[in-house]
Coordinates of C-alpha atoms (C1' of nucleotides) in Angstrom, one line a residue:
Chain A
X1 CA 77.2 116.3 137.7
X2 CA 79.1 113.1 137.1
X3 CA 78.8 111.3 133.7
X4 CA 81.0 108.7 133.9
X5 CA 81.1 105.5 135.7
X6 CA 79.0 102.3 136.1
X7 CA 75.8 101.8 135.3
X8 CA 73.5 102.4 138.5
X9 CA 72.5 99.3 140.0
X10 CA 69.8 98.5 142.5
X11 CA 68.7 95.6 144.7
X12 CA 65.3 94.6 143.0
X13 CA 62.9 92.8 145.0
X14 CA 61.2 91.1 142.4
X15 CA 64.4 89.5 141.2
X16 CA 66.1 89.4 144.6
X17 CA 69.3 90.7 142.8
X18 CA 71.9 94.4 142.3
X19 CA 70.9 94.1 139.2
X20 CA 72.0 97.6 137.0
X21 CA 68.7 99.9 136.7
X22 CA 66.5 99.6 133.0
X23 CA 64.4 102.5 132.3
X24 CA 62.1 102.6 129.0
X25 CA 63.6 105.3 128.0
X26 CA 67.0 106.1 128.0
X27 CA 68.2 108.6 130.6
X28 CA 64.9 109.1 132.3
X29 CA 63.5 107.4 135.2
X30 CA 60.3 107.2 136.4
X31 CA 59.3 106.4 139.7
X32 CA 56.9 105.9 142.0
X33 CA 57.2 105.9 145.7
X34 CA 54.3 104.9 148.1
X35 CA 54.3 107.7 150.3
X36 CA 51.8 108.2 153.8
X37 CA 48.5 108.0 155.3
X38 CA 47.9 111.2 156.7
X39 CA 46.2 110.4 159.9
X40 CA 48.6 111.4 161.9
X41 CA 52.5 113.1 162.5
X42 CA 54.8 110.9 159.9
X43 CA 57.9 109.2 161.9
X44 CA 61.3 109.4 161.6
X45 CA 61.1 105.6 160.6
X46 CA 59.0 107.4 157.7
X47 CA 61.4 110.0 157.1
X48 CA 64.1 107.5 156.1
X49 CA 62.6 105.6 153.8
X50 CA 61.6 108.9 152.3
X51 CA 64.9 110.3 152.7
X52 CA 66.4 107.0 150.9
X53 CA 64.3 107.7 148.2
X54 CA 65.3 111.5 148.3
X55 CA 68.8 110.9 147.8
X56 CA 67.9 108.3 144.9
X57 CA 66.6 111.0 143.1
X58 CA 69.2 113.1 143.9
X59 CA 71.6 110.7 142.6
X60 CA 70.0 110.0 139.6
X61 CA 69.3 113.6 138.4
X62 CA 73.4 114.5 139.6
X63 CA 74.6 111.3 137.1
X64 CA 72.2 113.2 134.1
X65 CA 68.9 111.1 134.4
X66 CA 65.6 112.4 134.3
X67 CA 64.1 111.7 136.6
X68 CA 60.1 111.6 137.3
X69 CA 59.5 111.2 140.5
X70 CA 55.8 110.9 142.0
X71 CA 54.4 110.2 145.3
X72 CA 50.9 109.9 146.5
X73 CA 49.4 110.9 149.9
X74 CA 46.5 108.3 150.7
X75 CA 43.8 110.5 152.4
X76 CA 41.2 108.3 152.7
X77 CA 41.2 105.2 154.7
X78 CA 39.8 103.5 157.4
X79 CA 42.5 104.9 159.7
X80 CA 42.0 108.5 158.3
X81 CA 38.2 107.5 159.1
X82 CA 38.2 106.2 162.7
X83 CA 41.1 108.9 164.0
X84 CA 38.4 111.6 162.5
X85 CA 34.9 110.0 164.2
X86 CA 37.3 109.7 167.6
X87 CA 38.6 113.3 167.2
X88 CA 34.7 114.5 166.1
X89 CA 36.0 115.8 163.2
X90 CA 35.3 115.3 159.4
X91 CA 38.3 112.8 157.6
X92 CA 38.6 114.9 155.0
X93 CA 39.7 117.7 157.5
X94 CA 41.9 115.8 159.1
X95 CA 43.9 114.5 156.1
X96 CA 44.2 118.2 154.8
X97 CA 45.6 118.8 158.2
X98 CA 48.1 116.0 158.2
X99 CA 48.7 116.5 154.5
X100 CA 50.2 119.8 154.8
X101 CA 51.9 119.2 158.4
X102 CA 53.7 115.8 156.2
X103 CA 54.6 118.7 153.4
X104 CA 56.2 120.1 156.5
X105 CA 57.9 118.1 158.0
X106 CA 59.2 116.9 154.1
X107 CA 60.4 120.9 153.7
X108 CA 62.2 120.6 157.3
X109 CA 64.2 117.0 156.3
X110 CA 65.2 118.7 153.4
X111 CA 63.6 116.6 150.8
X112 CA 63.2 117.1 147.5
X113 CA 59.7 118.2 146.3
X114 CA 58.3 115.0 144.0
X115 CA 57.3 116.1 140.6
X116 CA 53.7 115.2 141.0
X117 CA 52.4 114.2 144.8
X118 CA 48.9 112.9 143.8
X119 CA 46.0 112.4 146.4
X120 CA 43.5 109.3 146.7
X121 CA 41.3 111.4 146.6
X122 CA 41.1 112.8 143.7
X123 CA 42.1 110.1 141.4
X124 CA 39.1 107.8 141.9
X125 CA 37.6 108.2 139.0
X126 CA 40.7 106.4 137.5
X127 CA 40.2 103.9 140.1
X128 CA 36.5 103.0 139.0
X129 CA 38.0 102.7 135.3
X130 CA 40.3 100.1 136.7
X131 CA 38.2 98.2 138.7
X132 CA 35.9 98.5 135.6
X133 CA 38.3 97.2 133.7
X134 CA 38.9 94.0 136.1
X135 CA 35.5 93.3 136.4
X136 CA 35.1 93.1 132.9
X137 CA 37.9 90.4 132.7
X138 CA 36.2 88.4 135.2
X139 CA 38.6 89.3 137.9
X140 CA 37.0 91.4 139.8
X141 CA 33.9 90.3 141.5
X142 CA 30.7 92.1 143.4
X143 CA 29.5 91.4 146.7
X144 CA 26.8 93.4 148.8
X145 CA 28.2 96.5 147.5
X146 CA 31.5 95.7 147.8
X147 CA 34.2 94.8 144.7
X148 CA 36.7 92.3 145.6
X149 CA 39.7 90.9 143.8
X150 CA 40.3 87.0 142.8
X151 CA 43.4 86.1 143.6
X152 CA 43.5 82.5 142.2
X153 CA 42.7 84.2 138.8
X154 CA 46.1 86.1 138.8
X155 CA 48.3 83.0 138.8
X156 CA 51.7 84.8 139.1
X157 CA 50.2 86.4 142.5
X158 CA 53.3 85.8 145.1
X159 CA 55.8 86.6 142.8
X160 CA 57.2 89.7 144.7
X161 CA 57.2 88.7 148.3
X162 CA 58.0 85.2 146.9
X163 CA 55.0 83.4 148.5
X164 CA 52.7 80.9 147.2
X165 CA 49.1 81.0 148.0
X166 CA 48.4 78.0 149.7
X167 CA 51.3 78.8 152.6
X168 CA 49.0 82.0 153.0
X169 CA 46.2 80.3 153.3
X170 CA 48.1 78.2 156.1
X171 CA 49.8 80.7 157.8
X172 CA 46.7 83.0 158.0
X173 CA 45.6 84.0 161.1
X174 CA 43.1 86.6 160.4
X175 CA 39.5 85.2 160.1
X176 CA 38.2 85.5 156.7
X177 CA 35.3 87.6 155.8
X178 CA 33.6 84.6 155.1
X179 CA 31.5 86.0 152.1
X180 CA 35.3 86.1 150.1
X181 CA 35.9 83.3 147.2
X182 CA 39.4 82.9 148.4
X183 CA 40.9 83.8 151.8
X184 CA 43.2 86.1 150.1
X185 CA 40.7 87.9 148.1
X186 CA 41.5 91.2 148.6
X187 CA 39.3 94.3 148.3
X188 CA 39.1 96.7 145.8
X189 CA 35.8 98.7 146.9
X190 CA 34.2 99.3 149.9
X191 CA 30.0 99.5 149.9
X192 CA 29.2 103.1 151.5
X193 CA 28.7 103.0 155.3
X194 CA 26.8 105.9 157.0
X195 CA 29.1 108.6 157.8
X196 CA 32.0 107.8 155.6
X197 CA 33.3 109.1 152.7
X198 CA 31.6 108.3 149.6
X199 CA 32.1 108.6 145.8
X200 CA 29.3 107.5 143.3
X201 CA 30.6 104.7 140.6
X202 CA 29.4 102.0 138.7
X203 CA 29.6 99.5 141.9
X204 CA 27.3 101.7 143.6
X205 CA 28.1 103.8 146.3
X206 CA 31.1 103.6 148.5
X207 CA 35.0 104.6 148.6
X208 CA 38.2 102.6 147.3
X209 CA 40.6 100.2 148.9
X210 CA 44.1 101.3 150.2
X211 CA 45.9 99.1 147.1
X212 CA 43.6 100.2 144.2
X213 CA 45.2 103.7 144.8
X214 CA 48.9 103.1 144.2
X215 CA 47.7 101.0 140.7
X216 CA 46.1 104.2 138.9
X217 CA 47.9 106.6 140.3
X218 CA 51.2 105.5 139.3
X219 CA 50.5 104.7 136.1
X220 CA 48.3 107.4 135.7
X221 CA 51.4 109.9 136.0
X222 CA 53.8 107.2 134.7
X223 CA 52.5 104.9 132.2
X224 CA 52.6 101.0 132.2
X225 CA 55.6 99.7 132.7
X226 CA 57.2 102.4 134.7
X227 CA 60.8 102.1 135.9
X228 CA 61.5 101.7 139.5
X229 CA 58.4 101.4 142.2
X230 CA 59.3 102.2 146.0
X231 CA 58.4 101.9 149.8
X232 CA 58.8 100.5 153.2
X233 CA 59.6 97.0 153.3
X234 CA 56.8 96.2 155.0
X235 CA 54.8 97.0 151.7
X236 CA 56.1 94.1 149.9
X237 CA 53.5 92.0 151.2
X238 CA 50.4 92.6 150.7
X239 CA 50.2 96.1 149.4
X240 CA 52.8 95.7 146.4
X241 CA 51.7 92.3 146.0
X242 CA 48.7 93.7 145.5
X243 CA 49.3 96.7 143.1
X244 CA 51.3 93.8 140.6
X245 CA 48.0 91.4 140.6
X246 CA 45.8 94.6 139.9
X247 CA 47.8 96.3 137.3
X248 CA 49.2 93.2 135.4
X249 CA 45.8 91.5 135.6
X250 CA 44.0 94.4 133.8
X251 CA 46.3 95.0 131.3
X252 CA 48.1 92.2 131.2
X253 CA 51.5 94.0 131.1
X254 CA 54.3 94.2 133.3
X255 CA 53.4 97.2 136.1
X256 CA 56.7 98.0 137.3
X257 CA 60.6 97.2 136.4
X258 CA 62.5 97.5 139.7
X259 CA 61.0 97.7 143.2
X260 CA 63.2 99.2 145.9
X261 CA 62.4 98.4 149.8
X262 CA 63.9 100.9 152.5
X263 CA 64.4 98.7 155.8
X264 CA 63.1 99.7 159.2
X265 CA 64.1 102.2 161.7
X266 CA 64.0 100.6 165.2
X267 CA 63.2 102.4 168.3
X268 CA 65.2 100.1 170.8
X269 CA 64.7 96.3 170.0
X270 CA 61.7 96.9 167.9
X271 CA 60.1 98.3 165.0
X272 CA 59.2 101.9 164.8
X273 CA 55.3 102.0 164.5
X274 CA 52.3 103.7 165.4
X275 CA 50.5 100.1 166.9
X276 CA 53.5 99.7 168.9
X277 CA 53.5 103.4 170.2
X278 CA 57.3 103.9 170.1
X279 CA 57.2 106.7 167.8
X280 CA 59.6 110.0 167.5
X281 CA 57.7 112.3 164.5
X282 CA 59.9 114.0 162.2
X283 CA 59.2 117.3 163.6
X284 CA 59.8 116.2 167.5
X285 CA 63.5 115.0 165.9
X286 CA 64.5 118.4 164.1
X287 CA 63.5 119.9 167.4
X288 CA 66.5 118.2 168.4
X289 CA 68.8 117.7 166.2
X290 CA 69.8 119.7 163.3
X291 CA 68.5 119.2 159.7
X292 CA 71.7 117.9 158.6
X293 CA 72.2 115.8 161.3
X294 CA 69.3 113.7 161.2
X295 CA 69.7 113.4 157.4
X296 CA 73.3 112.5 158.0
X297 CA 72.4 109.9 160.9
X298 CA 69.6 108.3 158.7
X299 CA 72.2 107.6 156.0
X300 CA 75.4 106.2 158.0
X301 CA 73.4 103.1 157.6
X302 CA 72.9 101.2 154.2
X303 CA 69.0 101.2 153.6
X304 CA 68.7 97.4 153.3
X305 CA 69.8 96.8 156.8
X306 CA 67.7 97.5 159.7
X307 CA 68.7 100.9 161.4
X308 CA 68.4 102.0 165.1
X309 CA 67.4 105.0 165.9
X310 CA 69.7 106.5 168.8
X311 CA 71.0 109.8 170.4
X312 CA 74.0 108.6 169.7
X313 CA 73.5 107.8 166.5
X314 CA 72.2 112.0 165.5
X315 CA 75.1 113.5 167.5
X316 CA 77.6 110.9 165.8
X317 CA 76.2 112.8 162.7
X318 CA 76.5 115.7 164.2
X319 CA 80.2 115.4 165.5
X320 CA 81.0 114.4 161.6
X321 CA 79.2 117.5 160.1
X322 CA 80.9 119.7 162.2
X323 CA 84.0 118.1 161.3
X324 CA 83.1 118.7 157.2
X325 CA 82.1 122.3 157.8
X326 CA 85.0 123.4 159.9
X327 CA 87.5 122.2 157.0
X328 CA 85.0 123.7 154.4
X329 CA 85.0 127.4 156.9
X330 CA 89.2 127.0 156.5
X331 CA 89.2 126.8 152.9
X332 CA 86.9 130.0 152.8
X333 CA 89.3 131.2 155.1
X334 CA 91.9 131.5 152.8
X335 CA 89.8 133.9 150.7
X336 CA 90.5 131.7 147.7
X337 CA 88.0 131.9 145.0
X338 CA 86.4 129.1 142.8
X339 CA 88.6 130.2 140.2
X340 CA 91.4 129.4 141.5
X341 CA 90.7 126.0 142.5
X342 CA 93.2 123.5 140.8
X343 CA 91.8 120.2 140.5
X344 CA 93.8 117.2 142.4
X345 CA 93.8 114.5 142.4
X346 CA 92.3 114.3 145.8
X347 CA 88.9 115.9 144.4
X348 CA 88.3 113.1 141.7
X349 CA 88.9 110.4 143.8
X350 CA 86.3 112.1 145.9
X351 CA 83.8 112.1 143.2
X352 CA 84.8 109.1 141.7
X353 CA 84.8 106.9 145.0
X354 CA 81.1 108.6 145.8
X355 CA 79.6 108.2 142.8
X356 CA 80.9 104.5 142.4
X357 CA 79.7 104.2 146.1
X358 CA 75.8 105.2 144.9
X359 CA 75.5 103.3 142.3
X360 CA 76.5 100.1 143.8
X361 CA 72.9 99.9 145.3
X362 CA 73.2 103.4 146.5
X363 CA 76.1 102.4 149.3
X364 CA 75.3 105.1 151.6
X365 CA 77.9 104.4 154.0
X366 CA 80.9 104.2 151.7
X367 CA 80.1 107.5 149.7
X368 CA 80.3 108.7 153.6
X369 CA 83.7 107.5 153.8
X370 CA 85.0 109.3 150.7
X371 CA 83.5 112.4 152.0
X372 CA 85.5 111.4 155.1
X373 CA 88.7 111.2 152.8
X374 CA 87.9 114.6 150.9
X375 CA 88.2 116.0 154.5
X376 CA 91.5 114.8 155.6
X377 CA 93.0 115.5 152.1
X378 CA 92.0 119.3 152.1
X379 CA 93.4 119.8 155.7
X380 CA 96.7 118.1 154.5
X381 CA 96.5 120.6 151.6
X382 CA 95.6 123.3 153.7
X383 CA 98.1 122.6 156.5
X384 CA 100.7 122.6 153.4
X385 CA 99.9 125.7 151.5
X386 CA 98.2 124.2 148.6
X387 CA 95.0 126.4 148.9
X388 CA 93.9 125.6 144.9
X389 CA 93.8 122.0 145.5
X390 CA 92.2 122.3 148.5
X391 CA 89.8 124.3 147.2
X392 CA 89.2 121.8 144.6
X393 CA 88.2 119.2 146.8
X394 CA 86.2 121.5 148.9
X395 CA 84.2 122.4 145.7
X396 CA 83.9 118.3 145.4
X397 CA 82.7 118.2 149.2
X398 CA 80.1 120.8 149.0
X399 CA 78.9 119.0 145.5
X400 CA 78.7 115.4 146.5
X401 CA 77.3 116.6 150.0
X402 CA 74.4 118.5 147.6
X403 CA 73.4 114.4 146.6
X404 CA 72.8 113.8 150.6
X405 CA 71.3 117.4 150.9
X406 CA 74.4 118.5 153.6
X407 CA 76.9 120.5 153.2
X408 CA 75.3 123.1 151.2
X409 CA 75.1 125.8 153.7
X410 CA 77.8 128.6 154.5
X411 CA 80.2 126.8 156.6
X412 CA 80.6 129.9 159.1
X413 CA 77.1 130.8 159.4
X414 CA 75.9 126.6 159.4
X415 CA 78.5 126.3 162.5
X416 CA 77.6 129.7 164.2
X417 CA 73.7 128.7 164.3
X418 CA 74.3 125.3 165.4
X419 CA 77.1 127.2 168.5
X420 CA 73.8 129.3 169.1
X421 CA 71.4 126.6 169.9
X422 CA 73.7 124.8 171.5
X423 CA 75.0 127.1 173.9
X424 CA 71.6 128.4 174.1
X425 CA 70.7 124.4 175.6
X426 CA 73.8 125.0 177.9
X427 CA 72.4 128.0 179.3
X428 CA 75.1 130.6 177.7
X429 CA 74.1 133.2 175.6
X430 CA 76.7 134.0 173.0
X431 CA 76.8 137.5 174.7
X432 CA 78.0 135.6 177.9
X433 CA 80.5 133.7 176.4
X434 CA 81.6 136.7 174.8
X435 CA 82.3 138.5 177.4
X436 CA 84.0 135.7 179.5
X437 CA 86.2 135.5 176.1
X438 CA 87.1 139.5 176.6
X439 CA 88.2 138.5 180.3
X440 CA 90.6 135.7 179.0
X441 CA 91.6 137.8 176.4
X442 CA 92.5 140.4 178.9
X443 CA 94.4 138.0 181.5
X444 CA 96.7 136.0 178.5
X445 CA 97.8 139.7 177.3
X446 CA 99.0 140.2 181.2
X447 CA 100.5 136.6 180.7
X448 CA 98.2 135.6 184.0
X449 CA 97.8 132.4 182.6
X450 CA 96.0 131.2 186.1
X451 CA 93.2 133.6 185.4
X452 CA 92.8 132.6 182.2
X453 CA 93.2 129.0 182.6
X454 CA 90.5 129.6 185.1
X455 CA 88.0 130.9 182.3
X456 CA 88.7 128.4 180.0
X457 CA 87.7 125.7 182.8
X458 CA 84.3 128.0 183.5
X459 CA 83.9 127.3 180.1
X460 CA 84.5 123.8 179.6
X461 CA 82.3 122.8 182.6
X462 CA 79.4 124.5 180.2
X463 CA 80.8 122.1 177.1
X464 CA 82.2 124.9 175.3
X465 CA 85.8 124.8 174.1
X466 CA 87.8 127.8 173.2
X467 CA 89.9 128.1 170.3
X468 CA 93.1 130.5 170.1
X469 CA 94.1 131.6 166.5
X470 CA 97.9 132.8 166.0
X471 CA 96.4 135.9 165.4
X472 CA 95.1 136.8 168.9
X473 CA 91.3 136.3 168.6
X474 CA 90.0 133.7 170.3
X475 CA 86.3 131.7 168.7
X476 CA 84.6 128.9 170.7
X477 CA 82.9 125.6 169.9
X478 CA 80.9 123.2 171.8
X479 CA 83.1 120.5 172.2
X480 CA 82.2 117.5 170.1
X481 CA 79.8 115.0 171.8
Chain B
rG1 C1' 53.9 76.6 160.6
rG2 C1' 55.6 79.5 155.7
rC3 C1' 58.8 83.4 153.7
rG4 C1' 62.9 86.8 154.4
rG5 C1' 66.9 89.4 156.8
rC6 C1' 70.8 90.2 160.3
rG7 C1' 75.1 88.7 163.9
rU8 C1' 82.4 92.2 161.6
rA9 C1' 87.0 95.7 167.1
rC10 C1' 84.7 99.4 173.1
rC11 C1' 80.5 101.8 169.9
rC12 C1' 78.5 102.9 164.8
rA13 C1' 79.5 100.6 160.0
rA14 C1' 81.3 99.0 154.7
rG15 C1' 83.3 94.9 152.3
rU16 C1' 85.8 90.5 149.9
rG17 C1' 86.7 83.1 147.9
rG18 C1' 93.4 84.3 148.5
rC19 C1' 96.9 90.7 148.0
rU20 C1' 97.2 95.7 154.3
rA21 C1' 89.1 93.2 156.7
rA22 C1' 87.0 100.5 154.2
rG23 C1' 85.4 104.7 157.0
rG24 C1' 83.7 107.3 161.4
rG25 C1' 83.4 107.8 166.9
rG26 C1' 86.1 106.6 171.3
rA27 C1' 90.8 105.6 173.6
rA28 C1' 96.4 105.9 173.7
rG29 C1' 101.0 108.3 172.0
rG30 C1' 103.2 112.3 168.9
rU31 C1' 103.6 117.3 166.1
rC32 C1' 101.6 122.2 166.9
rU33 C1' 100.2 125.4 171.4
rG34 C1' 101.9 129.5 177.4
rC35 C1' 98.1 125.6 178.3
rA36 C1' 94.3 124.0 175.2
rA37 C1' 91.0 123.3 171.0
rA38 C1' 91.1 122.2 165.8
rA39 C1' 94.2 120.0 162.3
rC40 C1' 97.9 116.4 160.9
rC41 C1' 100.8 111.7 162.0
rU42 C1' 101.0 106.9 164.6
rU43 C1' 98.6 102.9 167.4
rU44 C1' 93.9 100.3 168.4
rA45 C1' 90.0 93.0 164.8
rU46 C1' 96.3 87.1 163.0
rU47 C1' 90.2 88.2 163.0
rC48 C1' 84.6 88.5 160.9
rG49 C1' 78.0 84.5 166.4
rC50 C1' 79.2 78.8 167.2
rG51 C1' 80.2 73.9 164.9
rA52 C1' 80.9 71.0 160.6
rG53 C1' 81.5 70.6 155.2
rU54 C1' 83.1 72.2 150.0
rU55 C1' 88.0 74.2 148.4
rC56 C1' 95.0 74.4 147.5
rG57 C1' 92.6 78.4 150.5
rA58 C1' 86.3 81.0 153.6
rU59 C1' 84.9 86.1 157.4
rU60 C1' 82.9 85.7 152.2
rC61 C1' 79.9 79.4 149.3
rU62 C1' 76.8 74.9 151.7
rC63 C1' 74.5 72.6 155.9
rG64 C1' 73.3 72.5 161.1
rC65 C1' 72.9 75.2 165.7
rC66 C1' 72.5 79.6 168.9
rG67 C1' 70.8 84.7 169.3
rC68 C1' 68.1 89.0 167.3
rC69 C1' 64.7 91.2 163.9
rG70 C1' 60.8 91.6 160.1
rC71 C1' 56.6 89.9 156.9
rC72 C1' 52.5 86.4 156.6
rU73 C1' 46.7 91.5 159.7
rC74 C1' 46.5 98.1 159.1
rC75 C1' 51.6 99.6 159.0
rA76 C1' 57.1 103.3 155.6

RNA sequence: GGCGGCGUACCCAAGUGGCUAAGGGGAAGGUCUGCAAAACCUUUAUUCGCGAGUUCGAUUCUCGCCGCCGCCUCCA
């Protein structure tokens, strides 16, 4: 944990500022991130915004907030609907499907369970009192079964994305249901069709819009104002836009202080996204590349700037973690104990420089680099006998590593799995290299350094370097890259 | 058409109105080693898309241009 230090400051949309992070109550934050539709595998362009919000928490909780953290799974929508009818299965199978494959794939990045993970759902009873609520303020309005929002009645509507509503109205490209007051009425219930899901309310029959969800949910769990309000930047406009007009319109109080926006993951040129087809899931990506990795990889990059997503970029992040766990296997090596670490200087500068880094609109990149400085200052203090401090600043590794969810694994047993599978992808069993490393072995003691040298080639061919300790044993890496 | 973002070395990527433009990868040299690997040390952008302006001084502020991206429609 780390107290001290500046205040934690955030870009917030609304006031397209850093400004330093105001909760209603002191020390705990409550916040709300807009999680998936589970209609189908989430992306890795999902997975970092998720991640970024992940290591927000993280943060938060490590510099002694509370922290309430909530994020809803929308399971029923028009694309939960369609996928369903197209696969001949019911939508309320499907989303428990992908619902519990999304916990999955949330358990295998490594992310932090949310305190409450609310469903559509089963909050629409707190919908209808909303939508109640609007259409008693004359808000809300009812057409063939349907329940649609006024815009023009909510005059701050724009104030997020920082639009006005007549360049809406002239940008608009999408024909307007023409039975709308105002082109950007939006809706708030959907009449029942045949085969759909359907929920009973005051409206009649019929099933909520996407935006209604994120307005009770939220403040269901959170109250009204809540702290800090999250998603993909492509939220801003309309959904978020949306969930302000709702919220503020029916009570007529603030609905969030401070909205955060992850950018996008690109595959290539473009966007990652599921119109486009250029997807990677999650799951197809920790096939690949370790946990740590893709974690790593997804936070070289600060979260406001667009990110793509590359091979290069996960074994860049690979390269590095290996880098971090061999120095944190030498420390162990020395058999020295947490007690005997003697704090350096070296180790509060790490902690210092990282937590400074976070909460200057959670730099990302620059916490990496005083991770990247811990490093080199333990192998100095290693290569000159000053195990405690080292020690020290391996302790501050392993605990500011814990904020990105890396380095918290045994360093020998983290780099022998990830040999394993890699020499496994190479072909090599460890057996095999083994028993190659017994020939070598056998040849260097005869001094037939041909032989050996011969080996080590065999070896290297594969990708696999071998490592000779002053003691006589010999371990073996797959070279970096 | 409206709104917004980005363009920093071979690659990834921070950052700042003026002190040496972080960090990582790669490359080169050195120490160590039988040779390597790892580690450590050194080197690798007189320069921050282009042009102009503001300023004593701009990569950082303003304007214009070029290029790329996103939102304006379901989308993390």
């Amino acid at each position: 944990m780390a107290n001290a230090g500046p205040p934690v400051s955030l870009y917030n949309t609304l006031t397209r500022r850093v400004e330093p992070l105001v909760t209603s109550e002191p020390g705990h934050v409550r916040m709300y991130v807009c999680g998936v539709t589970v209609y189908d595998l989430a992306h890795v362009g999902h997975g970092r915004m998720l991640l970024v919000f992940d290591v927000l928490a993280r943060f938060l909780e490590w510099v002694g907030q509370r922290v309430t953290y909530v994020r809803n799974v929308t399971d029923v929508e028009d694309k939960i609907i369609h996928r369903a009818a197209d696969a001949g299965e019911t939508a309320a199978a499907l989303a428990d499907r992908m619902t519990l494959a999304f916990f999955d794939d949330m358990r295998g990045l490594g992310c932090r369970t949310p305190d409450v993970e609310p469903r559509a759902t089963e909050h629409v009873p707190e919908m209808v009192e909303l939508i109640s609520r609007l259409e008693e303020r004359g808000i809300a309005y009812r057409i063939d079964g349907d329940v649609y929002f006024n815009v023009p009645s909510f005059p701050p509507y724009g104030k997020l994305s920082n639009r006005r509503l007549e360049d809406l109205q002239a940008g608009a490209r999408v024909e307007v249901a023409e039975q709308k007051r105002h082109p950007s009425d939006f809706v708030l219930w959907k009449g029942a069709k045949p085969g759909e899901p359907t929920w009973e309310s005051p409206f009649g029959p019929g099933r909520p819009g996407w935006h209604i969800e994120c307005s009770a949910m939220s403040t269901r769990y959170l109250g009204q104002p809540f702290d800090l309000h999250g998603g993909g930047e492509d939220l801003i406009f309309p959904h978020h836009e949306n969930e302000i007009a709702q919220s503020e319109a029916a009570s007529g109080e603030l609905f969030a202080r401070h909205w955060v926006h992850v950018a996008f993951l690109r595959l290539g040129e473009e966007k990652m996204s599921k119109s486009l087809g250029n997807i990677v899931t999650i799951r197809a990506a920790l096939q690949a590349h370790s946990r740590e990795a893709l974690r790593l990889g997804l936070l070289q990059t600060h979260y406001r700037s667009p990110l793509e997503f590359t091979t290069v970029l996960l074994e860049e992040a690979q390269r590095t973690l290996v880098r971090l766990y061999d120095t944190l296997a030498r420390i162990d090596a020395t058999g020295a104990g947490a007690s005997e670490a003697k704090d350096s200087e070296d180790a509060a500068a790490c902690r210092a420089e990282f937590r400074e880094a976070l909460a200057d609109d959670l730099n990302t990149p620059r916490a990496l680099a005083a991770l990247h400085d811990a490093v080199r200052a333990a192998n100095r203090l290693l290569d000159a006998n000053r195990t405690p401090e080292a020690v020290a600043v391996g302790a501050a590794m392993r605990d500011c590593g814990g904020v990105l969810g890396i380095l918290q694994g045994d360093p020998e047993a983290t780099l022998a799995c990830w040999r394993s599978s890699r020499a496994a992808q190479a072909g090599l069993s460890d057996a095999e290299i083994q028993e190659r490393i017994e020939r070598r072995r056998a040849a260097r003691t005869a001094r037939d350094f041909k032989a050996a040298d011969a080996i080590r080639q065999e070896l290297a061919d594969a990708g696999i370097d071998l490592k000779d300790s002053p003691d006589g044993t010999t371990t073996w890496t797959l070279r970096r890259g």
